């Protein structure tokens, strides 16, 4: 079984074009899932402001392209690309739920950070080299590597009994934070020390200035946790008001 090629699509059309290059044009085993429910977690923090609800799975190349909520232009571009290239796909639309069912804090689904970093998943060493070199070209700023940060994304669908069933789960171990990117490292069957060595060797080879952090979390996780705490407080206040009426 091939290791999955994972692409998280937010705002970068260039990334989407790269992802689409991984699709076998002769394959008929391509599945477009819509109205998904995503649970994206870093450590114990749920990334409520980063919601992904559409998923293209290309089975023959094990390519997974996951679209952030409201990525309408990117989804339309993908369908147009597949139609123009005569790539067959099966569209599966799940039960559509209201935002307050999908997320306890529905308004947070649209509360994206104005200057949020693009999230990338490393599919091979060459890709890591290209991403690091690109950031170095933009601005030579120190890169931070968090080898102990675990994260995961679970894609579910809602059933008619109002429960959730899992479609796909992605596991990551390690985060690299650059000026413009959050780079996730897929959990591998390889030893963690080997992955750690490959990451550090790659950064040294491209001349990147980097620091390895073992005991702290990236700022974006702390920001999300504070946001969740604020929303939780507002949620409890609103609930209390309902009981007092």
mmCIF file with all atom_site columns, N, CA and C in Angstrom, residues 102-173:
data_model
loop_
_atom_site.group_PDB
_atom_site.id
_atom_site.type_symbol
_atom_site.label_atom_id
_atom_site.label_alt_id
_atom_site.label_comp_id
_atom_site.label_asym_id
_atom_site.label_entity_id
_atom_site.label_seq_id
_atom_site.pdbx_PDB_ins_code
_atom_site.Cartn_x
_atom_site.Cartn_y
_atom_site.Cartn_z
_atom_site.occupancy
_atom_site.B_iso_or_equiv
_atom_site.pdbx_formal_charge
_atom_site.auth_seq_id
_atom_site.auth_comp_id
_atom_site.auth_asym_id
_atom_site.auth_atom_id
_atom_site.pdbx_PDB_model_num
ATOM 1   N N  . UNK A 1 102 ? -22.587 20.681 13.708 1.00 0.00 ? 102 UNK A N  1
ATOM 2   C CA . UNK A 1 102 ? -21.217 20.336 13.323 1.00 0.00 ? 102 UNK A CA 1
ATOM 3   C C  . UNK A 1 102 ? -20.222 20.814 14.377 1.00 0.00 ? 102 UNK A C  1
ATOM 4   N N  . UNK A 1 103 ? -20.509 21.952 14.966 1.00 0.00 ? 103 UNK A N  1
ATOM 5   C CA . UNK A 1 103 ? -19.538 22.585 15.847 1.00 0.00 ? 103 UNK A CA 1
ATOM 6   C C  . UNK A 1 103 ? -20.268 23.270 16.995 1.00 0.00 ? 103 UNK A C  1
ATOM 7   N N  . UNK A 1 104 ? -19.804 23.056 18.191 1.00 0.00 ? 104 UNK A N  1
ATOM 8   C CA . UNK A 1 104 ? -20.449 23.666 19.365 1.00 0.00 ? 104 UNK A CA 1
ATOM 9   C C  . UNK A 1 104 ? -20.426 25.194 19.292 1.00 0.00 ? 104 UNK A C  1
ATOM 10  N N  . UNK A 1 105 ? -19.413 25.718 18.616 1.00 0.00 ? 105 UNK A N  1
ATOM 11  C CA . UNK A 1 105 ? -19.291 27.165 18.452 1.00 0.00 ? 105 UNK A CA 1
ATOM 12  C C  . UNK A 1 105 ? -19.430 27.480 16.960 1.00 0.00 ? 105 UNK A C  1
ATOM 13  N N  . UNK A 1 106 ? -20.655 27.495 16.427 1.00 0.00 ? 106 UNK A N  1
ATOM 14  C CA . UNK A 1 106 ? -20.835 27.599 14.978 1.00 0.00 ? 106 UNK A CA 1
ATOM 15  C C  . UNK A 1 106 ? -20.208 28.828 14.343 1.00 0.00 ? 106 UNK A C  1
ATOM 16  N N  . UNK A 1 107 ? -20.212 29.966 15.067 1.00 0.00 ? 107 UNK A N  1
ATOM 17  C CA . UNK A 1 107 ? -19.648 31.181 14.475 1.00 0.00 ? 107 UNK A CA 1
ATOM 18  C C  . UNK A 1 107 ? -18.131 31.048 14.276 1.00 0.00 ? 107 UNK A C  1
ATOM 19  N N  . UNK A 1 108 ? -17.496 30.118 15.004 1.00 0.00 ? 108 UNK A N  1
ATOM 20  C CA . UNK A 1 108 ? -16.053 29.952 14.853 1.00 0.00 ? 108 UNK A CA 1
ATOM 21  C C  . UNK A 1 108 ? -15.687 29.279 13.532 1.00 0.00 ? 108 UNK A C  1
ATOM 22  N N  . UNK A 1 109 ? -16.662 28.651 12.885 1.00 0.00 ? 109 UNK A N  1
ATOM 23  C CA . UNK A 1 109 ? -16.386 28.012 11.601 1.00 0.00 ? 109 UNK A CA 1
ATOM 24  C C  . UNK A 1 109 ? -15.976 29.039 10.554 1.00 0.00 ? 109 UNK A C  1
ATOM 25  N N  . UNK A 1 110 ? -16.390 30.266 10.741 1.00 0.00 ? 110 UNK A N  1
ATOM 26  C CA . UNK A 1 110 ? -16.076 31.310 9.771  1.00 0.00 ? 110 UNK A CA 1
ATOM 27  C C  . UNK A 1 110 ? -15.113 32.345 10.355 1.00 0.00 ? 110 UNK A C  1
ATOM 28  N N  . UNK A 1 111 ? -14.614 32.078 11.535 1.00 0.00 ? 111 UNK A N  1
ATOM 29  C CA . UNK A 1 111 ? -13.746 33.022 12.221 1.00 0.00 ? 111 UNK A CA 1
ATOM 30  C C  . UNK A 1 111 ? -12.282 32.681 11.915 1.00 0.00 ? 111 UNK A C  1
ATOM 31  N N  . UNK A 1 112 ? -11.940 32.726 10.633 1.00 0.00 ? 112 UNK A N  1
ATOM 32  C CA . UNK A 1 112 ? -10.572 32.405 10.247 1.00 0.00 ? 112 UNK A CA 1
ATOM 33  C C  . UNK A 1 112 ? -9.648  33.573 10.587 1.00 0.00 ? 112 UNK A C  1
ATOM 34  N N  . UNK A 1 113 ? -8.429  33.243 10.958 1.00 0.00 ? 113 UNK A N  1
ATOM 35  C CA . UNK A 1 113 ? -7.464  34.292 11.233 1.00 0.00 ? 113 UNK A CA 1
ATOM 36  C C  . UNK A 1 113 ? -7.163  35.053 9.948  1.00 0.00 ? 113 UNK A C  1
ATOM 37  N N  . UNK A 1 114 ? -7.036  36.377 10.033 1.00 0.00 ? 114 UNK A N  1
ATOM 38  C CA . UNK A 1 114 ? -6.805  37.183 8.839  1.00 0.00 ? 114 UNK A CA 1
ATOM 39  C C  . UNK A 1 114 ? -5.493  36.812 8.159  1.00 0.00 ? 114 UNK A C  1
ATOM 40  N N  . UNK A 1 115 ? -4.499  36.528 8.945  1.00 0.00 ? 115 UNK A N  1
ATOM 41  C CA . UNK A 1 115 ? -3.187  36.208 8.378  1.00 0.00 ? 115 UNK A CA 1
ATOM 42  C C  . UNK A 1 115 ? -2.771  34.780 8.739  1.00 0.00 ? 115 UNK A C  1
ATOM 43  N N  . UNK A 1 116 ? -3.713  33.867 8.661  1.00 0.00 ? 116 UNK A N  1
ATOM 44  C CA . UNK A 1 116 ? -3.416  32.489 9.050  1.00 0.00 ? 116 UNK A CA 1
ATOM 45  C C  . UNK A 1 116 ? -2.419  31.862 8.081  1.00 0.00 ? 116 UNK A C  1
ATOM 46  N N  . UNK A 1 117 ? -1.589  31.002 8.611  1.00 0.00 ? 117 UNK A N  1
ATOM 47  C CA . UNK A 1 117 ? -0.575  30.335 7.797  1.00 0.00 ? 117 UNK A CA 1
ATOM 48  C C  . UNK A 1 117 ? -1.210  29.194 7.004  1.00 0.00 ? 117 UNK A C  1
ATOM 49  N N  . UNK A 1 118 ? -0.685  28.948 5.825  1.00 0.00 ? 118 UNK A N  1
ATOM 50  C CA . UNK A 1 118 ? -1.140  27.830 5.000  1.00 0.00 ? 118 UNK A CA 1
ATOM 51  C C  . UNK A 1 118 ? -0.624  26.524 5.615  1.00 0.00 ? 118 UNK A C  1
ATOM 52  N N  . UNK A 1 119 ? -1.509  25.526 5.720  1.00 0.00 ? 119 UNK A N  1
ATOM 53  C CA . UNK A 1 119 ? -1.130  24.237 6.303  1.00 0.00 ? 119 UNK A CA 1
ATOM 54  C C  . UNK A 1 119 ? -0.739  23.275 5.191  1.00 0.00 ? 119 UNK A C  1
ATOM 55  N N  . UNK A 1 120 ? 0.461   22.746 5.291  1.00 0.00 ? 120 UNK A N  1
ATOM 56  C CA . UNK A 1 120 ? 0.974   21.774 4.327  1.00 0.00 ? 120 UNK A CA 1
ATOM 57  C C  . UNK A 1 120 ? 1.233   20.447 5.035  1.00 0.00 ? 120 UNK A C  1
ATOM 58  N N  . UNK A 1 121 ? 1.128   19.377 4.280  1.00 0.00 ? 121 UNK A N  1
ATOM 59  C CA . UNK A 1 121 ? 1.512   18.053 4.774  1.00 0.00 ? 121 UNK A CA 1
ATOM 60  C C  . UNK A 1 121 ? 2.675   17.565 3.907  1.00 0.00 ? 121 UNK A C  1
ATOM 61  N N  . UNK A 1 122 ? 3.734   17.096 4.553  1.00 0.00 ? 122 UNK A N  1
ATOM 62  C CA . UNK A 1 122 ? 4.904   16.618 3.821  1.00 0.00 ? 122 UNK A CA 1
ATOM 63  C C  . UNK A 1 122 ? 4.654   15.208 3.315  1.00 0.00 ? 122 UNK A C  1
ATOM 64  N N  . UNK A 1 123 ? 4.719   15.036 1.999  1.00 0.00 ? 123 UNK A N  1
ATOM 65  C CA . UNK A 1 123 ? 4.520   13.716 1.407  1.00 0.00 ? 123 UNK A CA 1
ATOM 66  C C  . UNK A 1 123 ? 5.832   13.032 1.030  1.00 0.00 ? 123 UNK A C  1
ATOM 67  N N  . UNK A 1 124 ? 6.918   13.803 0.949  1.00 0.00 ? 124 UNK A N  1
ATOM 68  C CA . UNK A 1 124 ? 8.238   13.220 0.653  1.00 0.00 ? 124 UNK A CA 1
ATOM 69  C C  . UNK A 1 124 ? 9.315   14.254 0.987  1.00 0.00 ? 124 UNK A C  1
ATOM 70  N N  . UNK A 1 125 ? 10.581  13.804 0.978  1.00 0.00 ? 125 UNK A N  1
ATOM 71  C CA . UNK A 1 125 ? 11.697  14.676 1.349  1.00 0.00 ? 125 UNK A CA 1
ATOM 72  C C  . UNK A 1 125 ? 11.873  15.833 0.372  1.00 0.00 ? 125 UNK A C  1
ATOM 73  N N  . UNK A 1 126 ? 11.648  15.549 -0.917 1.00 0.00 ? 126 UNK A N  1
ATOM 74  C CA . UNK A 1 126 ? 11.803  16.590 -1.933 1.00 0.00 ? 126 UNK A CA 1
ATOM 75  C C  . UNK A 1 126 ? 10.834  17.747 -1.669 1.00 0.00 ? 126 UNK A C  1
ATOM 76  N N  . UNK A 1 127 ? 9.620   17.408 -1.280 1.00 0.00 ? 127 UNK A N  1
ATOM 77  C CA . UNK A 1 127 ? 8.608   18.423 -0.998 1.00 0.00 ? 127 UNK A CA 1
ATOM 78  C C  . UNK A 1 127 ? 9.018   19.290 0.192  1.00 0.00 ? 127 UNK A C  1
ATOM 79  N N  . UNK A 1 128 ? 9.550   18.654 1.219  1.00 0.00 ? 128 UNK A N  1
ATOM 80  C CA . UNK A 1 128 ? 10.016  19.404 2.389  1.00 0.00 ? 128 UNK A CA 1
ATOM 81  C C  . UNK A 1 128 ? 11.107  20.389 1.983  1.00 0.00 ? 128 UNK A C  1
ATOM 82  N N  . UNK A 1 129 ? 12.055  19.929 1.169  1.00 0.00 ? 129 UNK A N  1
ATOM 83  C CA . UNK A 1 129 ? 13.143  20.795 0.708  1.00 0.00 ? 129 UNK A CA 1
ATOM 84  C C  . UNK A 1 129 ? 12.589  22.004 -0.036 1.00 0.00 ? 129 UNK A C  1
ATOM 85  N N  . UNK A 1 130 ? 11.631  21.769 -0.935 1.00 0.00 ? 130 UNK A N  1
ATOM 86  C CA . UNK A 1 130 ? 11.059  22.858 -1.730 1.00 0.00 ? 130 UNK A CA 1
ATOM 87  C C  . UNK A 1 130 ? 10.325  23.871 -0.850 1.00 0.00 ? 130 UNK A C  1
ATOM 88  N N  . UNK A 1 131 ? 9.569   23.385 0.145  1.00 0.00 ? 131 UNK A N  1
ATOM 89  C CA . UNK A 1 131 ? 8.809   24.284 1.014  1.00 0.00 ? 131 UNK A CA 1
ATOM 90  C C  . UNK A 1 131 ? 9.723   25.146 1.866  1.00 0.00 ? 131 UNK A C  1
ATOM 91  N N  . UNK A 1 132 ? 10.789  24.534 2.408  1.00 0.00 ? 132 UNK A N  1
ATOM 92  C CA . UNK A 1 132 ? 11.730  25.282 3.241  1.00 0.00 ? 132 UNK A CA 1
ATOM 93  C C  . UNK A 1 132 ? 12.478  26.301 2.391  1.00 0.00 ? 132 UNK A C  1
ATOM 94  N N  . UNK A 1 133 ? 12.943  25.891 1.213  1.00 0.00 ? 133 UNK A N  1
ATOM 95  C CA . UNK A 1 133 ? 13.683  26.799 0.333  1.00 0.00 ? 133 UNK A CA 1
ATOM 96  C C  . UNK A 1 133 ? 12.820  27.986 -0.084 1.00 0.00 ? 133 UNK A C  1
ATOM 97  N N  . UNK A 1 134 ? 11.538  27.729 -0.322 1.00 0.00 ? 134 UNK A N  1
ATOM 98  C CA . UNK A 1 134 ? 10.630  28.794 -0.724 1.00 0.00 ? 134 UNK A CA 1
ATOM 99  C C  . UNK A 1 134 ? 10.516  29.846 0.369  1.00 0.00 ? 134 UNK A C  1
ATOM 100 N N  . UNK A 1 135 ? 10.399  29.422 1.616  1.00 0.00 ? 135 UNK A N  1
ATOM 101 C CA . UNK A 1 135 ? 10.306  30.385 2.714  1.00 0.00 ? 135 UNK A CA 1
ATOM 102 C C  . UNK A 1 135 ? 11.615  31.135 2.916  1.00 0.00 ? 135 UNK A C  1
ATOM 103 N N  . UNK A 1 136 ? 12.738  30.456 2.691  1.00 0.00 ? 136 UNK A N  1
ATOM 104 C CA . UNK A 1 136 ? 14.033  31.120 2.822  1.00 0.00 ? 136 UNK A CA 1
ATOM 105 C C  . UNK A 1 136 ? 14.185  32.209 1.767  1.00 0.00 ? 136 UNK A C  1
ATOM 106 N N  . UNK A 1 137 ? 13.635  31.943 0.590  1.00 0.00 ? 137 UNK A N  1
ATOM 107 C CA . UNK A 1 137 ? 13.712  32.916 -0.507 1.00 0.00 ? 137 UNK A CA 1
ATOM 108 C C  . UNK A 1 137 ? 12.894  34.159 -0.166 1.00 0.00 ? 137 UNK A C  1
ATOM 109 N N  . UNK A 1 138 ? 11.735  33.963 0.477  1.00 0.00 ? 138 UNK A N  1
ATOM 110 C CA . UNK A 1 138 ? 10.870  35.088 0.841  1.00 0.00 ? 138 UNK A CA 1
ATOM 111 C C  . UNK A 1 138 ? 11.508  35.916 1.952  1.00 0.00 ? 138 UNK A C  1
ATOM 112 N N  . UNK A 1 139 ? 11.958  35.236 2.999  1.00 0.00 ? 139 UNK A N  1
ATOM 113 C CA . UNK A 1 139 ? 12.565  35.952 4.123  1.00 0.00 ? 139 UNK A CA 1
ATOM 114 C C  . UNK A 1 139 ? 13.367  34.959 4.975  1.00 0.00 ? 139 UNK A C  1
ATOM 115 N N  . UNK A 1 140 ? 14.622  35.283 5.200  1.00 0.00 ? 140 UNK A N  1
ATOM 116 C CA . UNK A 1 140 ? 15.476  34.385 5.977  1.00 0.00 ? 140 UNK A CA 1
ATOM 117 C C  . UNK A 1 140 ? 15.163  34.556 7.469  1.00 0.00 ? 140 UNK A C  1
ATOM 118 N N  . UNK A 1 141 ? 14.148  33.857 7.900  1.00 0.00 ? 141 UNK A N  1
ATOM 119 C CA . UNK A 1 141 ? 13.726  33.938 9.293  1.00 0.00 ? 141 UNK A CA 1
ATOM 120 C C  . UNK A 1 141 ? 13.871  32.558 9.922  1.00 0.00 ? 141 UNK A C  1
ATOM 121 N N  . UNK A 1 142 ? 14.143  32.519 11.201 1.00 0.00 ? 142 UNK A N  1
ATOM 122 C CA . UNK A 1 142 ? 14.366  31.246 11.870 1.00 0.00 ? 142 UNK A CA 1
ATOM 123 C C  . UNK A 1 142 ? 13.117  30.366 11.815 1.00 0.00 ? 142 UNK A C  1
ATOM 124 N N  . UNK A 1 143 ? 13.331  29.078 11.550 1.00 0.00 ? 143 UNK A N  1
ATOM 125 C CA . UNK A 1 143 ? 12.256  28.094 11.465 1.00 0.00 ? 143 UNK A CA 1
ATOM 126 C C  . UNK A 1 143 ? 12.205  27.332 12.785 1.00 0.00 ? 143 UNK A C  1
ATOM 127 N N  . UNK A 1 144 ? 11.003  27.022 13.250 1.00 0.00 ? 144 UNK A N  1
ATOM 128 C CA . UNK A 1 144 ? 10.859  26.292 14.513 1.00 0.00 ? 144 UNK A CA 1
ATOM 129 C C  . UNK A 1 144 ? 10.302  24.905 14.244 1.00 0.00 ? 144 UNK A C  1
ATOM 130 N N  . UNK A 1 145 ? 10.975  23.920 14.794 1.00 0.00 ? 145 UNK A N  1
ATOM 131 C CA . UNK A 1 145 ? 10.586  22.520 14.609 1.00 0.00 ? 145 UNK A CA 1
ATOM 132 C C  . UNK A 1 145 ? 10.140  21.945 15.952 1.00 0.00 ? 145 UNK A C  1
ATOM 133 N N  . UNK A 1 146 ? 8.899   21.423 15.986 1.00 0.00 ? 146 UNK A N  1
ATOM 134 C CA . UNK A 1 146 ? 8.331   20.831 17.197 1.00 0.00 ? 146 UNK A CA 1
ATOM 135 C C  . UNK A 1 146 ? 8.155   19.324 16.955 1.00 0.00 ? 146 UNK A C  1
ATOM 136 N N  . UNK A 1 147 ? 9.155   18.522 17.258 1.00 0.00 ? 147 UNK A N  1
ATOM 137 C CA . UNK A 1 147 ? 9.077   17.090 16.924 1.00 0.00 ? 147 UNK A CA 1
ATOM 138 C C  . UNK A 1 147 ? 8.091   16.288 17.753 1.00 0.00 ? 147 UNK A C  1
ATOM 139 N N  . UNK A 1 148 ? 7.675   16.816 18.912 1.00 0.00 ? 148 UNK A N  1
ATOM 140 C CA . UNK A 1 148 ? 6.825   16.042 19.823 1.00 0.00 ? 148 UNK A CA 1
ATOM 141 C C  . UNK A 1 148 ? 5.345   16.411 19.743 1.00 0.00 ? 148 UNK A C  1
ATOM 142 N N  . UNK A 1 149 ? 4.982   17.338 18.881 1.00 0.00 ? 149 UNK A N  1
ATOM 143 C CA . UNK A 1 149 ? 3.577   17.750 18.764 1.00 0.00 ? 149 UNK A CA 1
ATOM 144 C C  . UNK A 1 149 ? 2.813   16.743 17.902 1.00 0.00 ? 149 UNK A C  1
ATOM 145 N N  . UNK A 1 150 ? 1.839   16.083 18.506 1.00 0.00 ? 150 UNK A N  1
ATOM 146 C CA . UNK A 1 150 ? 0.971   15.161 17.768 1.00 0.00 ? 150 UNK A CA 1
ATOM 147 C C  . UNK A 1 150 ? -0.288  15.884 17.320 1.00 0.00 ? 150 UNK A C  1
ATOM 148 N N  . UNK A 1 151 ? -0.761  15.559 16.135 1.00 0.00 ? 151 UNK A N  1
ATOM 149 C CA . UNK A 1 151 ? -2.020  16.125 15.644 1.00 0.00 ? 151 UNK A CA 1
ATOM 150 C C  . UNK A 1 151 ? -2.734  15.096 14.790 1.00 0.00 ? 151 UNK A C  1
ATOM 151 N N  . UNK A 1 152 ? -4.003  15.331 14.557 1.00 0.00 ? 152 UNK A N  1
ATOM 152 C CA . UNK A 1 152 ? -4.766  14.408 13.725 1.00 0.00 ? 152 UNK A CA 1
ATOM 153 C C  . UNK A 1 152 ? -5.968  15.119 13.128 1.00 0.00 ? 152 UNK A C  1
ATOM 154 N N  . UNK A 1 153 ? -6.424  14.589 12.019 1.00 0.00 ? 153 UNK A N  1
ATOM 155 C CA . UNK A 1 153 ? -7.664  15.054 11.415 1.00 0.00 ? 153 UNK A CA 1
ATOM 156 C C  . UNK A 1 153 ? -8.549  13.846 11.142 1.00 0.00 ? 153 UNK A C  1
ATOM 157 N N  . UNK A 1 154 ? -9.783  13.912 11.622 1.00 0.00 ? 154 UNK A N  1
ATOM 158 C CA . UNK A 1 154 ? -10.754 12.839 11.399 1.00 0.00 ? 154 UNK A CA 1
ATOM 159 C C  . UNK A 1 154 ? -11.886 13.410 10.544 1.00 0.00 ? 154 UNK A C  1
ATOM 160 N N  . UNK A 1 155 ? -12.189 12.732 9.447  1.00 0.00 ? 155 UNK A N  1
ATOM 161 C CA . UNK A 1 155 ? -13.296 13.130 8.584  1.00 0.00 ? 155 UNK A CA 1
ATOM 162 C C  . UNK A 1 155 ? -14.445 12.156 8.790  1.00 0.00 ? 155 UNK A C  1
ATOM 163 N N  . UNK A 1 156 ? -15.580 12.691 9.197  1.00 0.00 ? 156 UNK A N  1
ATOM 164 C CA . UNK A 1 156 ? -16.765 11.883 9.469  1.00 0.00 ? 156 UNK A CA 1
ATOM 165 C C  . UNK A 1 156 ? -17.921 12.319 8.582  1.00 0.00 ? 156 UNK A C  1
ATOM 166 N N  . UNK A 1 157 ? -18.998 11.536 8.634  1.00 0.00 ? 157 UNK A N  1
ATOM 167 C CA . UNK A 1 157 ? -20.252 11.979 8.042  1.00 0.00 ? 157 UNK A CA 1
ATOM 168 C C  . UNK A 1 157 ? -21.370 11.735 9.048  1.00 0.00 ? 157 UNK A C  1
ATOM 169 N N  . UNK A 1 158 ? -22.421 12.539 8.918  1.00 0.00 ? 158 UNK A N  1
ATOM 170 C CA . UNK A 1 158 ? -23.546 12.454 9.837  1.00 0.00 ? 158 UNK A CA 1
ATOM 171 C C  . UNK A 1 158 ? -24.572 11.456 9.316  1.00 0.00 ? 158 UNK A C  1
ATOM 172 N N  . UNK A 1 159 ? -25.034 10.585 10.196 1.00 0.00 ? 159 UNK A N  1
ATOM 173 C CA . UNK A 1 159 ? -26.038 9.595  9.819  1.00 0.00 ? 159 UNK A CA 1
ATOM 174 C C  . UNK A 1 159 ? -27.431 10.119 10.153 1.00 0.00 ? 159 UNK A C  1
ATOM 175 N N  . UNK A 1 160 ? -28.441 9.410  9.726  1.00 0.00 ? 160 UNK A N  1
ATOM 176 C CA . UNK A 1 160 ? -29.815 9.834  9.991  1.00 0.00 ? 160 UNK A CA 1
ATOM 177 C C  . UNK A 1 160 ? -30.212 9.605  11.451 1.00 0.00 ? 160 UNK A C  1
ATOM 178 N N  . UNK A 1 161 ? -29.359 8.919  12.186 1.00 0.00 ? 161 UNK A N  1
ATOM 179 C CA . UNK A 1 161 ? -29.609 8.748  13.618 1.00 0.00 ? 161 UNK A CA 1
ATOM 180 C C  . UNK A 1 161 ? -28.839 9.798  14.422 1.00 0.00 ? 161 UNK A C  1
ATOM 181 N N  . UNK A 1 162 ? -28.327 10.811 13.692 1.00 0.00 ? 162 UNK A N  1
ATOM 182 C CA . UNK A 1 162 ? -27.609 11.932 14.309 1.00 0.00 ? 162 UNK A CA 1
ATOM 183 C C  . UNK A 1 162 ? -26.338 11.505 15.055 1.00 0.00 ? 162 UNK A C  1
ATOM 184 N N  . UNK A 1 163 ? -25.716 10.464 14.563 1.00 0.00 ? 163 UNK A N  1
ATOM 185 C CA . UNK A 1 163 ? -24.397 10.095 15.064 1.00 0.00 ? 163 UNK A CA 1
ATOM 186 C C  . UNK A 1 163 ? -23.404 10.253 13.906 1.00 0.00 ? 163 UNK A C  1
ATOM 187 N N  . UNK A 1 164 ? -22.129 10.047 14.180 1.00 0.00 ? 164 UNK A N  1
ATOM 188 C CA . UNK A 1 164 ? -21.111 10.239 13.152 1.00 0.00 ? 164 UNK A CA 1
ATOM 189 C C  . UNK A 1 164 ? -20.387 8.931  12.850 1.00 0.00 ? 164 UNK A C  1
ATOM 190 N N  . UNK A 1 165 ? -20.062 8.736  11.572 1.00 0.00 ? 165 UNK A N  1
ATOM 191 C CA . UNK A 1 165 ? -19.263 7.584  11.138 1.00 0.00 ? 165 UNK A CA 1
ATOM 192 C C  . UNK A 1 165 ? -17.996 8.094  10.462 1.00 0.00 ? 165 UNK A C  1
ATOM 193 N N  . UNK A 1 166 ? -16.911 7.410  10.710 1.00 0.00 ? 166 UNK A N  1
ATOM 194 C CA . UNK A 1 166 ? -15.624 7.862  10.199 1.00 0.00 ? 166 UNK A CA 1
ATOM 195 C C  . UNK A 1 166 ? -15.419 7.463  8.740  1.00 0.00 ? 166 UNK A C  1
ATOM 196 N N  . UNK A 1 167 ? -14.905 8.419  7.956  1.00 0.00 ? 167 UNK A N  1
ATOM 197 C CA . UNK A 1 167 ? -14.511 8.152  6.575  1.00 0.00 ? 167 UNK A CA 1
ATOM 198 C C  . UNK A 1 167 ? -13.000 7.921  6.511  1.00 0.00 ? 167 UNK A C  1
ATOM 199 N N  . UNK A 1 168 ? -12.249 8.852  7.106  1.00 0.00 ? 168 UNK A N  1
ATOM 200 C CA . UNK A 1 168 ? -10.790 8.797  7.013  1.00 0.00 ? 168 UNK A CA 1
ATOM 201 C C  . UNK A 1 168 ? -10.174 9.465  8.230  1.00 0.00 ? 168 UNK A C  1
ATOM 202 N N  . UNK A 1 169 ? -9.022  8.959  8.625  1.00 0.00 ? 169 UNK A N  1
ATOM 203 C CA . UNK A 1 169 ? -8.297  9.567  9.746  1.00 0.00 ? 169 UNK A CA 1
ATOM 204 C C  . UNK A 1 169 ? -6.834  9.731  9.351  1.00 0.00 ? 169 UNK A C  1
ATOM 205 N N  . UNK A 1 170 ? -6.306  10.932 9.567  1.00 0.00 ? 170 UNK A N  1
ATOM 206 C CA . UNK A 1 170 ? -4.909  11.226 9.273  1.00 0.00 ? 170 UNK A CA 1
ATOM 207 C C  . UNK A 1 170 ? -4.185  11.519 10.590 1.00 0.00 ? 170 UNK A C  1
ATOM 208 N N  . UNK A 1 171 ? -3.043  10.889 10.787 1.00 0.00 ? 171 UNK A N  1
ATOM 209 C CA . UNK A 1 171 ? -2.245  11.091 11.996 1.00 0.00 ? 171 UNK A CA 1
ATOM 210 C C  . UNK A 1 171 ? -0.926  11.763 11.633 1.00 0.00 ? 171 UNK A C  1
ATOM 211 N N  . UNK A 1 172 ? -0.541  12.743 12.451 1.00 0.00 ? 172 UNK A N  1
ATOM 212 C CA . UNK A 1 172 ? 0.699   13.484 12.210 1.00 0.00 ? 172 UNK A CA 1
ATOM 213 C C  . UNK A 1 172 ? 1.539   13.506 13.485 1.00 0.00 ? 172 UNK A C  1
ATOM 214 N N  . UNK A 1 173 ? 2.840   13.512 13.295 1.00 0.00 ? 173 UNK A N  1
ATOM 215 C CA . UNK A 1 173 ? 3.760   13.573 14.429 1.00 0.00 ? 173 UNK A CA 1
ATOM 216 C C  . UNK A 1 173 ? 4.892   14.537 14.092 1.00 0.00 ? 173 UNK A C  1
#
